[in-house]
């Protein structure tokens, strides 16, 4: 990745959040928020490409990467929404707006932020990109074993077990799965480059057990049948999903595209859950096009002033 300026952002509850800023200091800002058991490096392809023209801001979620580990009770969507708000306030100028892009849990973070801080959406965001994410019904939609639709309790139990396994919780012997196989099976498509699998497994292994467990509990407990409210996410919204995503299946992206109030496109890509790595060229192209579409008015205002 290109050189960066590192800063520590203090969350509302005092947790230290590790953030990095790449690219030209006066560039239009793009804020990246990563997924569960990942870190800033999960956005390596996007940072390398976009930072040539834009100011790219990325941060590690609490309990992930180089960010601090909160107390056991410090994992919730409310905390993640507040963390994103703290990063925006610390890295953007008083009247500056950005393109916000979130993958998986990062997309959930943006959705929760828009619901909790709806009064700030148009003040801080020009547009949003939601990659391979969901707004609810997580454990029932995880694709692992084919379970008859009528056996919904079995489906929920299977989904809950997989999310817990991904979080590193102890499980019965019958469902214990080697972590590398679990990552390869759930997080990437079958034809993904081995380097992508290696990176995702490395990030998984480097995530603190407290961070993995705390966020796994949060995902299981808070993303049930009731979906996050997207009514206040009124800025232009791009939705990206993948055909063979087992963690947040394409049906979840399609649901967001139908329920978000200002969707400008639904992009359906081949591959698995980590589209920003598996299909990085197309993801970069989509993010760049979205950034150009919303940053042009800002450039005109700067020139005229």
XYZ file of C-alpha atoms in Angstrom:
305
model
C 0.000 0.000 0.000
C 1.135 3.615 -0.455
C 2.559 5.680 2.411
C 0.028 6.856 4.968
C -0.487 9.272 7.798
C -1.450 7.384 10.954
C -3.695 8.761 13.646
C -5.460 7.460 16.727
C -9.132 8.357 17.066
C -10.739 8.202 20.488
C -14.134 6.501 20.434
C -16.981 7.759 22.590
C -16.287 5.066 25.213
C -12.541 5.762 25.156
C -11.482 2.877 22.884
C -8.517 3.855 20.685
C -9.289 3.409 16.980
C -6.387 3.045 14.560
C -6.889 5.072 11.363
C -4.717 5.769 8.330
C -5.002 8.445 5.638
C -3.590 7.814 2.151
C -3.247 9.975 -0.938
C -3.186 13.756 -1.520
C -4.127 15.795 1.579
C -6.464 17.993 -0.477
C -8.068 15.098 -2.374
C -11.752 14.261 -2.226
C -12.227 11.899 0.767
C -13.254 8.259 0.498
C -13.808 6.486 3.832
C -13.430 2.682 3.930
C -14.781 0.484 6.719
C -13.823 -3.210 6.655
C -15.659 -6.402 7.557
C -15.679 -8.901 10.397
C -12.247 -10.339 11.374
C -10.473 -8.144 8.813
C -8.459 -4.923 9.010
C -7.376 -1.968 6.861
C -5.268 -4.276 4.647
C -8.436 -5.931 3.346
C -8.832 -2.743 1.257
C -5.261 -2.909 -0.132
C -6.318 -2.966 -3.809
C -8.733 -0.072 -3.368
C -6.255 2.023 -1.403
C -3.474 1.459 -3.943
C -5.735 2.506 -6.828
C -7.914 5.248 -5.348
C -5.166 6.997 -3.347
C -3.543 8.126 -6.595
C -6.351 10.681 -6.953
C -8.359 10.684 -3.733
C -7.742 11.053 -0.022
C -8.521 7.573 1.274
C -9.337 7.183 4.970
C -9.474 3.691 6.477
C -9.673 2.472 10.051
C -9.660 -0.746 12.071
C -12.845 -1.632 13.927
C -12.641 -1.998 17.697
C -11.061 -5.326 18.608
C -9.587 -5.616 15.103
C -6.212 -4.763 13.564
C -4.350 -2.151 15.575
C -7.417 -0.682 17.297
C -8.004 -1.117 21.013
C -10.008 -3.866 22.668
C -13.016 -2.547 24.609
C -14.683 -4.165 27.600
C -16.774 -7.278 26.981
C -19.910 -5.107 26.811
C -18.325 -2.804 24.227
C -19.465 -4.649 21.107
C -22.728 -3.579 19.494
C -23.937 -1.939 16.312
C -24.458 1.194 18.391
C -20.753 1.165 19.252
C -19.726 0.598 15.621
C -21.975 3.437 14.430
C -20.501 5.731 17.058
C -16.956 4.691 16.077
C -17.610 5.585 12.436
C -19.005 8.936 13.500
C -15.888 9.589 15.615
C -13.619 8.774 12.647
C -15.583 11.086 10.353
C -15.402 13.930 12.865
C -11.664 13.399 13.391
C -10.635 13.129 9.740
C -13.003 15.383 7.779
C -13.044 19.184 7.778
C -16.056 20.827 9.492
C -18.189 21.080 6.330
C -16.602 18.280 4.327
C -18.490 15.292 2.931
C -17.117 11.945 1.761
C -17.953 8.783 -0.084
C -18.430 6.030 2.513
C -17.783 2.432 1.464
C -18.328 -0.555 3.743
C -17.767 -4.273 3.265
C -19.818 -6.838 5.207
C -19.783 -5.668 8.857
C -18.508 -2.326 7.551
C -21.675 -1.986 5.476
C -23.749 -2.812 8.553
C -21.809 -0.100 10.372
C -22.750 2.491 7.737
C -26.397 1.386 7.850
C -26.445 1.626 11.657
C -24.720 5.039 11.498
C -27.313 6.369 9.057
C -30.129 5.229 11.355
C -28.558 6.532 14.569
C -27.030 9.718 13.124
C -29.562 10.476 10.413
C -29.178 14.209 10.991
C -25.540 13.900 9.885
C -26.024 11.812 6.752
C -26.234 14.718 4.306
C -23.667 16.712 6.276
C -21.000 14.001 6.157
C -21.826 11.712 3.207
C -22.155 12.473 -0.497
C -22.755 8.828 -1.352
C -22.480 5.315 0.072
C -21.309 1.951 -1.304
C -22.435 -1.231 0.463
C -20.406 -4.326 -0.479
C -21.461 -7.884 0.370
C -23.477 -6.873 3.380
C -26.860 -7.349 5.009
C -29.246 -5.417 7.229
C -30.652 -8.418 9.128
C -31.619 -12.090 9.125
C -27.940 -13.015 9.053
C -27.877 -16.465 10.631
C -30.899 -17.734 8.679
C -29.374 -16.756 5.339
C -25.826 -18.134 5.708
C -25.277 -20.732 2.970
C -23.486 -23.813 4.254
C -25.561 -26.977 4.106
C -28.743 -27.281 2.089
C -31.539 -27.392 4.668
C -35.192 -27.837 3.660
C -37.052 -24.552 3.944
C -39.500 -26.051 6.416
C -36.727 -26.848 8.881
C -36.040 -23.210 9.763
C -34.858 -23.963 13.353
C -32.158 -26.226 11.886
C -31.222 -23.521 9.380
C -30.918 -20.919 12.169
C -28.851 -23.285 14.322
C -26.517 -23.998 11.401
C -26.103 -20.289 10.670
C -25.534 -19.433 14.318
C -22.926 -22.203 14.631
C -21.044 -20.956 11.567
C -20.945 -17.329 12.710
C -19.836 -18.487 16.159
C -17.164 -20.707 14.609
C -15.936 -17.747 12.580
C -15.751 -15.843 15.853
C -13.653 -18.540 17.446
C -16.215 -19.782 19.980
C -15.773 -23.317 21.341
C -18.191 -25.633 19.538
C -19.195 -29.303 19.801
C -16.794 -31.713 18.115
C -19.180 -32.359 15.234
C -19.030 -28.757 14.047
C -15.394 -27.964 14.772
C -13.822 -26.871 11.504
C -10.159 -25.923 10.874
C -9.993 -22.139 10.620
C -8.296 -22.041 7.232
C -10.901 -24.332 5.692
C -13.672 -22.274 7.312
C -12.259 -19.040 5.876
C -11.805 -20.588 2.450
C -15.305 -22.055 2.476
C -17.209 -19.006 3.729
C -15.204 -15.899 2.891
C -13.992 -16.455 -0.682
C -15.222 -18.079 -3.874
C -13.963 -21.454 -5.031
C -11.915 -19.910 -7.848
C -10.368 -17.113 -5.775
C -6.650 -16.503 -6.112
C -4.817 -18.365 -3.289
C -3.214 -15.077 -2.221
C -6.690 -13.743 -1.368
C -7.414 -16.767 0.835
C -3.996 -16.387 2.473
C -4.608 -12.718 3.272
C -8.105 -13.262 4.675
C -6.911 -16.144 6.849
C -3.961 -14.056 8.046
C -6.284 -11.185 9.012
C -8.624 -13.659 10.715
C -5.745 -15.133 12.740
C -4.436 -11.673 13.690
C -7.801 -10.461 14.979
C -7.906 -10.672 18.754
C -10.042 -13.487 20.214
C -11.936 -10.816 22.164
C -12.675 -8.911 18.958
C -13.737 -12.041 17.094
C -15.929 -13.270 19.910
C -17.436 -9.892 20.771
C -18.409 -9.113 17.193
C -19.673 -12.662 16.544
C -22.017 -12.346 19.537
C -23.149 -8.948 18.262
C -23.860 -10.246 14.752
C -25.834 -13.220 16.065
C -27.789 -11.213 18.638
C -28.523 -8.005 16.746
C -29.060 -9.108 13.158
C -32.136 -11.244 13.619
C -35.406 -11.179 11.642
C -35.763 -7.417 12.208
C -33.688 -5.534 9.636
C -31.815 -2.275 10.170
C -33.815 0.761 9.126
C -32.419 2.348 5.942
C -35.000 5.142 5.693
C -32.455 7.833 6.620
C -29.804 6.595 4.165
C -31.041 9.051 1.548
C -27.763 9.794 -0.253
C -26.950 7.972 -3.531
C -26.298 4.340 -2.613
C -24.438 1.723 -4.664
C -25.010 -1.924 -3.723
C -22.525 -4.656 -4.673
C -23.156 -8.356 -4.138
C -21.580 -11.625 -5.286
C -23.150 -14.667 -6.900
C -21.412 -17.203 -4.635
C -21.349 -15.277 -1.380
C -22.090 -17.755 1.425
C -21.994 -15.298 4.351
C -24.215 -12.543 2.945
C -25.849 -14.113 -0.104
C -26.807 -12.124 -3.179
C -30.437 -12.133 -2.020
C -29.362 -9.857 0.843
C -27.839 -7.302 -1.544
C -30.958 -7.446 -3.688
C -33.107 -6.782 -0.634
C -31.040 -3.703 0.235
C -31.373 -2.487 -3.361
C -35.159 -2.712 -3.019
C -35.423 -1.080 0.412
C -32.782 1.690 0.480
C -34.376 4.995 -0.568
C -31.800 6.242 -3.113
C -30.137 3.275 -4.833
C -28.187 4.262 -7.941
C -27.159 0.748 -8.914
C -27.014 -2.933 -7.985
C -23.843 -4.652 -9.215
C -23.827 -8.456 -9.168
C -20.321 -9.914 -9.405
C -18.967 -13.452 -9.704
C -17.038 -14.888 -6.801
C -17.488 -15.032 -3.051
C -17.866 -12.790 -0.027
C -14.696 -10.681 -0.396
C -15.450 -8.896 -3.667
C -13.026 -6.054 -2.903
C -10.210 -8.637 -3.151
C -11.619 -11.245 -5.523
C -13.017 -8.770 -8.071
C -10.895 -5.781 -7.155
C -10.651 -4.251 -10.632
C -14.421 -4.044 -11.028
C -14.920 -2.858 -7.446
C -12.283 -0.170 -7.991
C -14.006 0.886 -11.209
C -17.380 1.141 -9.504
C -16.045 3.103 -6.522
C -14.085 5.439 -8.769
C -17.158 6.098 -10.945
C -19.283 6.801 -7.871
C -16.626 9.112 -6.406
C -16.348 11.011 -9.682
C -20.116 11.422 -9.906
C -20.400 13.039 -6.471
C -17.068 14.881 -6.252
C -17.431 16.934 -9.439
C -19.817 19.477 -7.842
C -17.388 19.837 -4.947
C -14.509 20.562 -7.346
C -16.594 23.170 -9.131
C -17.428 24.867 -5.817
C -13.733 24.972 -4.887
C -12.743 26.509 -8.227
C -15.498 29.126 -8.079
C -14.597 30.114 -4.553
